[in-house]
Short mmCIF file of C-alpha atoms in Angstrom, two decimals:
data_model
loop_
_atom_site.label_atom_id
_atom_site.label_comp_id
_atom_site.label_asym_id
_atom_site.label_seq_id
_atom_site.Cartn_x
_atom_site.Cartn_y
_atom_site.Cartn_z
CA UNK A 152 -0.18 0.06 -0.06
CA UNK A 153 1.20 3.09 -0.57
CA UNK A 154 0.99 6.67 1.50
CA UNK A 155 0.78 9.53 -1.71
CA UNK A 156 -1.20 12.23 0.33
CA UNK A 157 -0.53 12.80 3.36
CA UNK A 158 -2.06 10.53 5.75
CA UNK A 159 -4.08 9.22 2.98
CA UNK A 160 -3.06 5.60 2.38
CA UNK A 161 -3.71 4.31 -1.26
CA UNK A 162 -4.42 0.68 -1.70
CA UNK A 163 -2.51 -0.86 -5.01
CA UNK A 164 -1.81 -4.38 -4.55
CA UNK A 165 -2.44 -7.64 -1.64
CA UNK A 166 -0.44 -10.82 -1.73
CA UNK A 167 -1.28 -14.13 0.19
CA UNK A 168 2.11 -16.12 1.64
CA UNK A 169 2.06 -19.73 2.35
CA UNK A 170 3.75 -20.57 5.47
CA UNK A 171 7.48 -20.00 4.54
CA UNK A 172 7.40 -19.63 1.52
CA UNK A 173 8.53 -15.93 -0.29
CA UNK A 174 6.11 -13.49 -2.94
CA UNK A 175 7.79 -10.51 -4.86
CA UNK A 176 5.66 -7.89 -4.95
CA UNK A 177 6.31 -5.05 -8.00
CA UNK A 178 3.92 -2.54 -7.75
CA UNK A 179 4.67 -0.56 -4.78
CA UNK A 180 6.45 2.58 -5.79
CA UNK A 181 9.36 3.67 -2.67
CA UNK A 182 9.21 7.37 -3.40
CA UNK A 183 4.97 7.15 -2.18
CA UNK A 184 6.05 5.98 1.65
CA UNK A 185 5.13 2.17 1.01
CA UNK A 186 2.85 1.12 3.78
CA UNK A 187 1.96 -2.65 5.19
CA UNK A 188 -0.81 -4.60 6.85
CA UNK A 189 -0.37 -8.14 7.96
CA UNK A 190 -3.23 -10.24 8.72
CA UNK A 191 -3.03 -14.10 10.25
CA UNK A 192 -5.60 -16.84 10.24
CA UNK A 193 -7.98 -15.65 12.74
CA UNK A 194 -7.05 -12.03 13.22
CA UNK A 195 -7.79 -8.88 11.77
CA UNK A 196 -5.73 -7.39 9.43
CA UNK A 197 -2.98 -4.89 12.04
CA UNK A 198 -3.13 -1.06 11.55
CA UNK A 199 -0.80 0.43 8.28
CA UNK A 200 2.84 0.14 8.98
CA UNK A 201 5.49 1.90 7.34
CA UNK A 202 8.14 -0.14 5.45
CA UNK A 203 11.45 1.65 6.52
CA UNK A 204 14.28 0.76 3.97
CA UNK A 205 17.37 1.91 6.34
CA UNK A 206 19.26 -0.03 9.07
CA UNK A 207 18.21 0.51 12.63
CA UNK A 208 21.12 1.78 14.04
CA UNK A 209 21.55 4.63 11.19
CA UNK A 210 22.28 8.07 12.44
CA UNK A 211 21.17 9.99 9.14
CA UNK A 212 17.63 9.09 10.27
CA UNK A 213 15.34 8.87 13.14
CA UNK A 214 11.43 7.22 13.21
CA UNK A 215 8.61 8.99 14.42
CA UNK A 216 7.69 9.20 18.16
CA UNK A 217 4.92 6.67 17.25
CA UNK A 218 7.32 4.49 14.89
CA UNK A 219 9.61 4.06 17.53
CA UNK A 220 7.67 2.73 20.82
CA UNK A 221 6.56 0.19 17.52
CA UNK A 222 10.44 -0.96 17.42
CA UNK A 223 11.82 -4.29 18.68
CA UNK A 224 15.10 -4.56 19.54
CA UNK A 225 16.72 -7.64 18.26
CA UNK A 226 18.18 -10.25 20.58
CA UNK A 227 22.04 -10.37 21.70
CA UNK A 228 22.00 -13.82 20.35
CA UNK A 229 21.58 -12.67 16.75
CA UNK A 230 24.45 -9.81 16.08
CA UNK A 231 24.20 -10.63 12.04
CA UNK A 232 20.21 -9.48 12.39
CA UNK A 233 20.76 -6.16 14.74
CA UNK A 234 20.82 -3.65 11.44
CA UNK A 235 17.41 -5.05 10.20
CA UNK A 236 14.68 -2.78 11.23
CA UNK A 237 12.30 -4.63 13.13
CA UNK A 238 8.55 -3.30 13.79
CA UNK A 239 6.06 -5.50 16.74
CA UNK A 240 3.14 -5.52 14.55
CA UNK A 241 -0.41 -5.85 16.91
CA UNK A 242 -3.24 -7.84 15.79
CA UNK A 243 -6.61 -8.39 17.08
CA UNK A 244 -8.09 -11.39 17.08
CA UNK A 245 -11.43 -12.28 15.21
CA UNK A 246 -13.46 -13.70 18.21
CA UNK A 247 -14.76 -11.25 20.75
CA UNK A 248 -12.96 -12.36 23.95
CA UNK A 249 -9.67 -14.19 21.98
CA UNK A 250 -6.47 -13.19 22.46
CA UNK A 251 -4.71 -10.98 20.26
CA UNK A 252 -1.14 -11.96 18.30
CA UNK A 253 2.31 -9.31 18.01
CA UNK A 254 4.35 -10.57 15.67
CA UNK A 255 7.51 -8.85 13.98
CA UNK A 256 8.02 -7.35 10.87
CA UNK A 257 11.31 -7.52 9.80
CA UNK A 258 12.85 -5.05 6.92
CA UNK A 259 16.38 -5.89 5.65
CA UNK A 260 17.68 -2.80 3.93
CA UNK A 261 18.79 -2.93 0.13
CA UNK A 262 17.99 -2.26 -3.65
CA UNK A 263 15.78 -4.81 -2.78
CA UNK A 264 14.22 -4.46 0.37
CA UNK A 265 13.87 -7.90 2.42
CA UNK A 266 10.35 -7.89 4.32
CA UNK A 267 10.07 -10.90 6.41
CA UNK A 268 7.44 -11.40 9.23
CA UNK A 269 7.72 -14.10 11.99
CA UNK A 270 6.52 -15.09 15.16
CA UNK A 271 9.41 -14.31 18.29
CA UNK A 272 8.27 -17.78 20.16
CA UNK A 273 6.75 -20.53 19.57
CA UNK A 274 4.83 -22.38 21.87
CA UNK A 275 4.34 -26.18 21.62
CA UNK A 276 2.01 -27.54 24.40
CA UNK A 277 2.86 -31.06 25.42
CA UNK A 278 1.54 -31.35 28.76
CA UNK A 279 -2.23 -32.67 27.94
CA UNK A 280 -3.44 -29.72 30.01
CA UNK A 281 -4.65 -26.20 28.42
CA UNK A 282 -1.85 -24.05 29.32
CA UNK A 283 -1.90 -20.34 29.36
CA UNK A 284 0.34 -17.64 28.75
CA UNK A 285 1.75 -14.04 29.77
CA UNK A 286 4.47 -11.55 29.98
CA UNK A 287 2.93 -9.89 32.53
CA UNK A 288 0.25 -8.59 35.07
CA UNK A 289 -1.79 -5.26 35.91
CA UNK A 290 -1.54 -5.84 39.13
CA UNK A 291 0.82 -6.12 41.96
CA UNK A 292 0.29 -9.68 43.44
CA UNK A 293 0.22 -11.04 40.14
CA UNK A 294 -3.30 -12.43 39.42
CA UNK A 295 -4.88 -10.24 36.79
CA UNK A 296 -2.15 -10.88 32.55
CA UNK A 297 -1.77 -8.29 30.76
CA UNK A 298 -4.44 -9.06 28.34
CA UNK A 299 -2.31 -8.48 25.39
CA UNK A 300 0.26 -10.40 25.85
CA UNK A 301 -1.56 -13.08 26.92
CA UNK A 302 -1.79 -16.11 25.15
CA UNK A 303 -2.86 -20.08 25.26
CA UNK A 304 -2.34 -23.38 23.59
CA UNK A 305 -6.31 -24.16 23.68
CA UNK A 306 -9.90 -23.14 22.47
CA UNK A 307 -12.94 -23.96 23.39
CA UNK A 308 -15.77 -24.92 20.81
CA UNK A 309 -17.39 -21.35 20.09
CA UNK A 310 -14.43 -20.34 18.75
CA UNK A 311 -13.42 -22.73 16.56
CA UNK A 312 -17.53 -23.01 15.86
CA UNK A 313 -17.65 -19.31 15.06
CA UNK A 314 -18.59 -17.95 11.60
CA UNK A 315 -15.71 -15.58 11.60
CA UNK A 316 -13.27 -18.68 11.44
CA UNK A 317 -14.87 -20.34 8.70
CA UNK A 318 -12.43 -19.75 6.26
CA UNK A 319 -9.48 -19.36 7.95
CA UNK A 320 -9.84 -23.00 9.88
CA UNK A 321 -9.32 -23.96 5.95
CA UNK A 322 -5.97 -22.61 5.98
CA UNK A 323 -2.43 -24.10 6.53
CA UNK A 324 -1.16 -23.26 10.43
CA UNK A 325 -4.37 -21.72 12.08
CA UNK A 326 -3.68 -23.11 14.91
CA UNK A 327 -0.57 -21.11 15.69
CA UNK A 328 -2.56 -17.63 15.47
CA UNK A 329 -5.82 -18.75 17.14
CA UNK A 330 -4.06 -20.96 19.98
CA UNK A 331 -5.29 -24.58 19.73
CA UNK A 332 -4.14 -28.61 19.42
CA UNK A 333 -1.03 -28.07 21.79
CA UNK A 334 0.58 -24.94 19.88
CA UNK A 335 0.62 -20.91 19.52
CA UNK A 336 2.72 -18.24 19.02
CA UNK A 337 3.98 -15.59 22.02
CA UNK A 338 5.50 -12.55 22.10
CA UNK A 339 7.79 -10.78 24.89
CA UNK A 340 9.91 -7.58 25.40
CA UNK A 341 11.54 -9.14 28.58
CA UNK A 342 11.91 -12.42 26.90
CA UNK A 343 9.84 -14.12 29.69
CA UNK A 344 7.16 -16.17 30.58
CA UNK A 345 4.76 -17.00 33.05
CA UNK A 346 2.30 -19.64 32.95
CA UNK A 347 -1.31 -20.83 34.41
CA UNK A 348 -3.00 -24.28 33.69
CA UNK A 349 -6.97 -24.62 32.80
CA UNK A 350 -9.01 -27.36 31.75
CA UNK A 351 -11.83 -28.83 32.61
CA UNK A 352 -12.61 -32.84 33.78
CA UNK A 353 -16.38 -33.67 33.04
CA UNK A 354 -18.11 -30.63 34.47
CA UNK A 355 -14.91 -29.61 37.09
CA UNK A 356 -13.01 -26.61 35.93
CA UNK A 357 -9.47 -26.67 37.03
CA UNK A 358 -7.75 -23.31 37.52
CA UNK A 359 -3.91 -22.96 38.89
CA UNK A 360 -1.89 -20.61 40.32
CA UNK A 361 -0.12 -18.59 38.14
CA UNK A 362 4.17 -19.85 37.67
CA UNK A 363 7.12 -17.12 38.68
CA UNK A 364 8.66 -16.11 35.41
CA UNK A 365 10.75 -18.31 33.53
CA UNK A 366 13.55 -16.54 31.17
CA UNK A 367 13.08 -17.89 27.87
CA UNK A 368 15.81 -14.88 26.78
CA UNK A 369 18.46 -17.98 25.54
CA UNK A 370 18.09 -21.19 24.14
CA UNK A 371 18.05 -23.75 26.63
CA UNK A 372 18.25 -27.64 24.95
CA UNK A 373 17.80 -29.12 28.41
CA UNK A 374 14.73 -29.36 30.21
CA UNK A 375 14.45 -27.91 33.16
CA UNK A 376 11.22 -28.35 36.11
CA UNK A 377 8.87 -25.85 36.99
CA UNK A 378 4.97 -26.17 39.37
CA UNK A 379 1.89 -24.56 39.72
CA UNK A 380 -0.47 -25.48 42.42
CA UNK A 381 -3.90 -25.68 42.13
CA UNK A 382 -6.27 -22.43 43.08
CA UNK A 383 -8.22 -23.11 46.21
CA UNK A 384 -6.55 -27.30 45.94
CA UNK A 385 -4.43 -29.25 46.92
CA UNK A 386 -3.29 -30.41 43.28
CA UNK A 387 0.33 -29.62 42.00
CA UNK A 388 1.03 -30.05 38.57
CA UNK A 389 4.81 -30.24 37.57
CA UNK A 390 5.78 -29.33 34.44
CA UNK A 391 8.70 -29.79 31.93
CA UNK A 392 10.55 -27.24 29.77
CA UNK A 393 12.84 -26.18 27.44
CA UNK A 394 13.72 -23.60 25.00
CA UNK A 395 15.75 -24.34 21.31
CA UNK A 396 15.69 -22.40 18.36
CA UNK A 397 14.27 -23.45 14.63
CA UNK A 398 16.00 -24.65 11.76
CA UNK A 399 16.01 -22.89 8.28
CA UNK A 400 14.95 -20.39 7.21
CA UNK A 401 12.49 -20.11 10.03
CA UNK A 402 15.29 -19.25 12.50
CA UNK A 403 14.69 -15.97 13.94
CA UNK A 404 12.03 -18.08 16.22
CA UNK A 405 12.79 -20.18 19.00
CA UNK A 406 10.65 -23.31 20.50
CA UNK A 407 9.07 -22.61 23.99
CA UNK A 408 7.92 -26.79 24.73
CA UNK A 409 5.80 -27.71 27.40
CA UNK A 410 6.38 -31.23 28.91
CA UNK A 411 4.50 -33.05 32.52
CA UNK A 412 7.27 -34.28 34.58
CA UNK A 413 6.11 -37.82 35.05
CA UNK A 414 5.34 -40.20 32.37
CA UNK A 415 4.14 -43.72 33.40
CA UNK A 416 4.60 -46.10 30.94
CA UNK A 417 2.76 -49.45 31.24
CA UNK A 418 4.17 -52.54 29.39
CA UNK A 419 2.21 -55.22 31.02
CA UNK A 420 -0.02 -57.10 29.60
CA UNK A 421 -3.26 -55.80 31.31
CA UNK A 422 -4.53 -52.73 32.68
CA UNK A 423 -2.54 -51.09 35.46
CA UNK A 424 -3.96 -48.00 37.90
CA UNK A 425 -2.03 -46.04 39.65
CA UNK A 426 -2.11 -43.38 42.57
CA UNK A 427 -0.63 -40.84 44.92
CA UNK A 428 0.50 -42.52 48.49
CA UNK A 429 -2.53 -41.60 51.07
CA UNK A 430 -4.57 -40.32 48.02
CA UNK A 431 -5.71 -43.68 46.87
CA UNK A 432 -8.90 -42.99 46.15
CA UNK A 433 -7.70 -40.36 42.70
CA UNK A 434 -6.38 -43.40 40.31
CA UNK A 435 -5.44 -42.96 37.19
CA UNK A 436 -5.77 -45.96 34.38
CA UNK A 437 -3.00 -47.05 32.16
CA UNK A 438 -4.02 -49.13 29.61
CA UNK A 439 -1.90 -51.63 28.61
CA UNK A 440 1.06 -51.04 25.88
CA UNK A 441 0.68 -46.85 26.65
CA UNK A 442 1.30 -43.92 28.63
CA UNK A 443 -0.36 -41.55 30.88
CA UNK A 444 1.05 -37.86 32.70
CA UNK A 445 0.96 -37.98 35.93
CA UNK A 446 0.30 -34.46 38.39
CA UNK A 447 0.19 -34.83 42.51
CA UNK A 448 -3.31 -35.14 43.91
CA UNK A 449 -2.46 -33.69 47.22
CA UNK A 450 1.08 -31.70 47.02
CA UNK A 451 1.89 -32.14 51.04
CA UNK A 452 1.66 -35.89 50.24
CA UNK A 453 4.62 -38.12 49.86
CA UNK A 454 5.74 -37.90 46.03
CA UNK A 455 5.55 -41.68 45.57
CA UNK A 456 3.05 -43.85 44.01
CA UNK A 457 0.89 -47.30 44.91
CA UNK A 458 0.38 -49.92 42.11
CA UNK A 459 -2.63 -52.55 41.29
CA UNK A 460 -4.03 -53.84 38.64
CA UNK A 461 -7.20 -52.83 36.37
CA UNK A 462 -9.94 -54.49 38.12
CA UNK A 463 -12.48 -53.77 34.83
CA UNK A 464 -10.21 -56.76 33.33
CA UNK A 465 -10.84 -59.04 36.46
CA UNK A 466 -14.14 -60.89 38.28
CA UNK A 467 -12.19 -60.01 41.61
CA UNK A 468 -11.12 -56.65 44.12
CA UNK A 469 -7.34 -56.33 43.47
CA UNK A 470 -5.21 -55.29 46.41
CA UNK A 471 -2.94 -51.77 46.35
CA UNK A 472 0.89 -52.89 46.65
CA UNK A 473 2.15 -52.80 49.56
CA UNK A 474 5.45 -50.55 48.79
CA UNK A 475 4.93 -47.55 46.62
CA UNK A 476 7.77 -45.93 44.01
CA UNK A 477 9.81 -43.45 44.51
CA UNK A 478 9.55 -40.77 41.25
CA UNK A 479 12.45 -38.63 42.67
CA UNK A 480 14.59 -40.76 43.02
CA UNK A 481 16.51 -42.12 39.49
CA UNK A 482 16.88 -46.36 39.69
CA UNK A 483 15.31 -49.31 38.86
CA UNK A 484 13.28 -52.35 41.56
CA UNK A 485 11.15 -54.94 41.41
CA UNK A 486 7.90 -55.21 43.64
CA UNK A 487 6.07 -57.97 44.39
CA UNK A 488 2.57 -57.64 43.35
CA UNK A 489 -0.58 -58.86 45.67
CA UNK A 490 -2.97 -61.34 43.58
CA UNK A 491 -5.52 -62.86 45.48
CA UNK A 492 -6.47 -65.79 42.31
CA UNK A 493 -2.90 -66.50 42.15
CA UNK A 494 -1.06 -69.16 44.83
CA UNK A 495 2.11 -67.80 43.10
CA UNK A 496 3.28 -64.45 43.22
CA UNK A 497 3.67 -61.85 40.38
CA UNK A 498 6.70 -59.13 39.91
CA UNK A 499 7.15 -56.40 38.50
CA UNK A 500 9.89 -54.35 37.92
CA UNK A 501 9.16 -50.49 37.94
CA UNK A 502 12.55 -47.98 36.01
CA UNK A 503 12.87 -44.85 36.96
CA UNK A 504 15.09 -42.76 34.25
CA UNK A 505 15.62 -39.65 33.08
CA UNK A 506 13.73 -38.92 29.56
CA UNK A 507 16.20 -38.69 26.32
CA UNK A 508 15.72 -35.33 24.31
CA UNK A 509 12.81 -37.16 22.01
CA UNK A 510 10.91 -38.10 24.97
CA UNK A 511 7.99 -36.10 26.04
CA UNK A 512 8.39 -36.16 29.41
CA UNK A 513 11.79 -35.10 31.91
CA UNK A 514 11.08 -38.12 33.97
CA UNK A 515 10.08 -41.74 33.09
CA UNK A 516 8.74 -44.44 34.75
CA UNK A 517 8.35 -47.77 33.20
CA UNK A 518 6.80 -51.13 34.01
CA UNK A 519 7.17 -54.17 33.08
CA UNK A 520 6.82 -57.82 34.22
CA UNK A 521 10.02 -59.81 35.53
CA UNK A 522 10.30 -62.58 33.59
CA UNK A 523 12.54 -65.56 35.09
CA UNK A 524 14.46 -66.57 31.01
CA UNK A 525 14.62 -62.92 30.41
CA UNK A 526 17.11 -61.11 32.80
CA UNK A 527 14.89 -60.36 35.67
CA UNK A 528 16.37 -57.65 38.61
CA UNK A 529 16.32 -60.75 41.80
CA UNK A 530 16.10 -64.81 41.36
CA UNK A 531 15.78 -67.32 43.62
CA UNK A 532 17.31 -70.40 43.47
CA UNK A 533 17.21 -73.12 45.89
CA UNK A 534 20.24 -76.15 45.40
CA UNK A 535 19.84 -76.98 48.48
CA UNK A 536 17.43 -80.76 49.34
CA UNK A 537 15.56 -78.19 51.77
CA UNK A 538 12.58 -75.98 51.56
CA UNK A 539 14.02 -72.61 52.41
CA UNK A 540 11.66 -70.12 53.74
CA UNK A 541 12.28 -66.35 53.68
CA UNK A 542 10.17 -62.95 53.93
CA UNK A 543 11.32 -59.11 53.93
CA UNK A 544 11.50 -58.17 57.69
CA UNK A 545 9.53 -55.31 57.99
CA UNK A 546 9.53 -51.56 59.82
CA UNK A 547 8.32 -53.60 62.99
CA UNK A 548 10.09 -57.04 63.30
CA UNK A 549 13.39 -54.82 61.73
CA UNK A 550 13.11 -52.63 65.23
CA UNK A 551 13.60 -55.80 66.71
CA UNK A 552 16.34 -57.73 65.33
CA UNK A 553 16.92 -60.45 67.91
CA UNK A 554 13.27 -61.87 67.80
CA UNK A 555 12.52 -64.31 71.06
CA UNK A 556 12.56 -68.25 68.85
CA UNK A 557 8.65 -68.89 69.88
CA UNK A 558 7.91 -65.28 67.84
CA UNK A 559 10.03 -66.68 65.02
CA UNK A 560 8.10 -70.64 64.96
CA UNK A 561 5.03 -68.32 65.22
CA UNK A 562 5.56 -66.41 61.90
CA UNK A 563 7.00 -69.36 60.24
CA UNK A 564 4.65 -71.86 61.70
CA UNK A 565 3.34 -74.96 59.86
CA UNK A 566 6.29 -74.71 57.08
CA UNK A 567 5.64 -77.95 55.56
CA UNK A 568 1.96 -76.79 54.62
CA UNK A 569 2.54 -73.51 52.97
CA UNK A 570 2.07 -73.34 48.88
CA UNK A 571 5.08 -71.33 46.95
CA UNK A 572 4.09 -67.56 48.28
CA UNK A 573 1.80 -67.17 50.91
CA UNK A 574 0.70 -64.14 53.44
CA UNK A 575 0.82 -64.67 57.18
CA UNK A 576 0.00 -61.89 60.04
CA UNK A 577 3.20 -61.05 61.59
CA UNK A 578 2.35 -61.39 65.74
CA UNK A 579 1.15 -58.82 68.04
CA UNK A 580 0.21 -56.60 64.44
CA UNK A 581 -3.22 -58.18 64.09
CA UNK A 582 -4.68 -54.83 64.54
CA UNK A 583 -2.39 -53.25 61.87
CA UNK A 584 -3.10 -54.48 57.67
CA UNK A 585 0.51 -55.01 57.42
CA UNK A 586 1.45 -58.65 56.66
CA UNK A 587 4.48 -60.20 55.99
CA UNK A 588 4.94 -62.36 53.20
CA UNK A 589 6.46 -65.83 53.17
CA UNK A 590 8.36 -66.57 49.91
CA UNK A 591 8.47 -70.67 49.86
CA UNK A 592 10.96 -72.23 47.14
CA UNK A 593 11.10 -75.97 46.93
CA UNK A 594 14.66 -78.17 46.67
CA UNK A 595 15.34 -77.05 42.58
CA UNK A 596 13.09 -74.52 41.86
CA UNK A 597 14.11 -70.71 41.05
CA UNK A 598 11.55 -68.08 41.06
CA UNK A 599 11.78 -64.59 40.51
CA UNK A 600 11.65 -62.07 43.49
CA UNK A 601 10.01 -58.70 44.19
CA UNK A 602 10.30 -56.70 47.59
CA UNK A 603 7.38 -55.89 49.57
CA UNK A 604 8.33 -52.30 50.37
CA UNK A 605 11.13 -51.22 48.16
CA UNK A 606 11.74 -48.41 50.79
CA UNK A 607 12.64 -50.84 53.75
CA UNK A 608 15.99 -52.09 54.08
CA UNK A 609 17.07 -54.92 51.21
CA UNK A 610 17.40 -57.69 53.29
CA UNK A 611 15.61 -61.07 53.60
CA UNK A 612 15.08 -63.36 57.20
CA UNK A 613 15.79 -66.71 55.80
CA UNK A 614 15.33 -70.97 57.58
CA UNK A 615 14.86 -74.04 56.77
CA UNK A 616 12.03 -76.74 56.74
CA UNK A 617 14.57 -79.06 59.13
CA UNK A 618 14.80 -76.01 61.77
CA UNK A 619 12.05 -76.62 63.43
CA UNK A 620 13.55 -78.31 66.33
CA UNK A 621 15.50 -75.45 66.64
CA UNK A 622 12.81 -72.89 65.93
CA UNK A 623 10.84 -74.79 68.90
CA UNK A 624 13.44 -75.14 71.46
CA UNK A 625 15.43 -71.35 72.13
CA UNK A 626 18.11 -72.05 68.83
CA UNK A 627 18.13 -68.80 67.03
CA UNK A 628 21.07 -69.30 65.02
CA UNK A 629 18.51 -71.66 62.48
CA UNK A 630 17.18 -68.26 61.26
CA UNK A 631 19.97 -65.92 59.63
CA UNK A 632 19.66 -62.08 57.76
CA UNK A 633 20.85 -61.31 54.05
CA UNK A 634 21.59 -58.30 52.49
CA UNK A 635 20.65 -58.74 49.33
CA UNK A 636 22.06 -55.94 47.02
CA UNK A 637 25.92 -56.63 48.72
CA UNK A 638 27.19 -59.01 45.94
CA UNK A 639 29.36 -62.07 47.57
CA UNK A 640 27.02 -61.26 51.39
CA UNK A 641 26.93 -65.44 52.88
CA UNK A 642 24.82 -66.43 55.61
CA UNK A 643 23.95 -69.93 57.48
CA UNK A 644 21.66 -71.11 58.98
CA UNK A 645 22.13 -74.38 61.43
CA UNK A 646 20.04 -77.68 60.86
CA UNK A 647 20.23 -80.71 63.11
CA UNK A 648 18.06 -83.93 61.86
CA UNK A 649 15.61 -85.27 63.70
CA UNK A 650 11.96 -85.64 63.73
CA UNK A 651 9.35 -82.84 64.55
CA UNK A 652 8.56 -83.87 68.66
CA UNK A 653 11.75 -82.53 68.91
CA UNK A 654 14.27 -85.33 69.34
CA UNK A 655 17.83 -84.83 67.37
CA UNK A 656 19.82 -87.26 66.43
CA UNK A 657 22.79 -85.19 67.09
CA UNK A 658 24.13 -84.51 63.25
CA UNK A 659 24.19 -81.43 62.11
CA UNK A 660 24.13 -79.62 58.76
CA UNK A 661 24.79 -75.99 57.26
CA UNK A 662 22.61 -74.53 55.03
CA UNK A 663 24.62 -71.08 53.21
CA UNK A 664 22.71 -68.41 51.12
CA UNK A 665 24.95 -65.96 48.62
CA UNK A 666 24.28 -63.36 46.59
CA UNK A 667 25.61 -63.65 43.60
CA UNK A 668 25.32 -61.91 40.08
CA UNK A 669 24.39 -63.20 36.87
CA UNK A 670 24.85 -60.50 33.91
CA UNK A 671 21.95 -57.59 35.56
CA UNK A 672 19.83 -59.99 37.88
CA UNK A 673 20.96 -60.33 41.29
CA UNK A 674 21.08 -64.54 42.00
CA UNK A 675 20.15 -65.54 45.87
#
């Protein structure tokens, strides 16, 4: 457009430019102070902006006061583009109440000036939640965002179904300018960003407080973590983000990507249910061979989760695991899952690992079934001629490491009637829900092993079937403890042959338990 008579604008040409493409305009007379107006899908036309074919740092020319207020200074990490004349274009949304968009128009001076229109930031929202963003607030306490810089990564149905957007939503890349499907454009003079969460689950709407300002002035490929708390609620949402530079012709734009901090992957053959410790009623269902993001139901509760199998795939009621998995501790563990319809325990392995750059999270928790033939974390082998019984001492049993023989006898009970993997309530603990799970390993048997509670010391208290005489007659050396995570650790129990009436034959045998390593498996 040309301005030929004072402030009068005379339209001469209109061009539509696809994403990442170029267009030429030869009908502009540079002597008539050409102006330009731009619009994006979903926005109205921007105000007329003069095309200034000069370097921004020129000392022989100054823009008007109105033009100077809309100038944009280049980032210090882009020195080669510092002389380009950059103007901020403000585009209002077509829909009432919709967010406006700010983009940058850059003029590279020359005989044929090159005009580029680009966004300062692209925002990719991979959190699975609805995010809102702002550059500042109009109140001192930081509750009311500045509407001129506020953007969001989602849109409601009324905006999309608006008659004003029917043609625009057919254009390529309309999601960026409209702000939907986890994509939006963003601009910040101060190169910072604050976010809050807004989403609906059924009939309930959840809103979070605004986060502290994040510095996005530099490229930051490594993921950083932030958290926001629910407004008038106990929930806490933890996210991760990074800042990268676009490639090719989009290299003037930075991409800010937001991820969930935690991602739980279910590689089991059936569905899985997880919940935060102390908040078991707030369940998260994970179908088989899939993943879900995870957030804390209550910020004051421990940052660990319990597991159980999905009851929708079974006719019986499944129980929560006795132990928990800490999501803030990197490592791998094996966990025994309680089952009511199986006598043999089912072991799962859970690994908490740092996510790679290509994974859409910061911490990934992978859960799969422990298979004896595929290098399980723990494996129990019984090469003795006796049935071995063992259990993981809980906090109650660890407090008194020198249990009375009578209590040990009551705990192991009539071992010769046990099937593999029996759960027995510990003595003097009838008022508690905690149970000691007795593992029984027959001669020549090899079974996978998992902890009842991975947070308790990784030790086993064990004995053999022929130890009944010692248990009944006060001999504590027929029961021994072993540290499973210490390779090479050895413990021994003494066995004296005799009948179950307590008469001894005087012959003594020793059974030894040793911890060995077989590739990635700890063999007990």
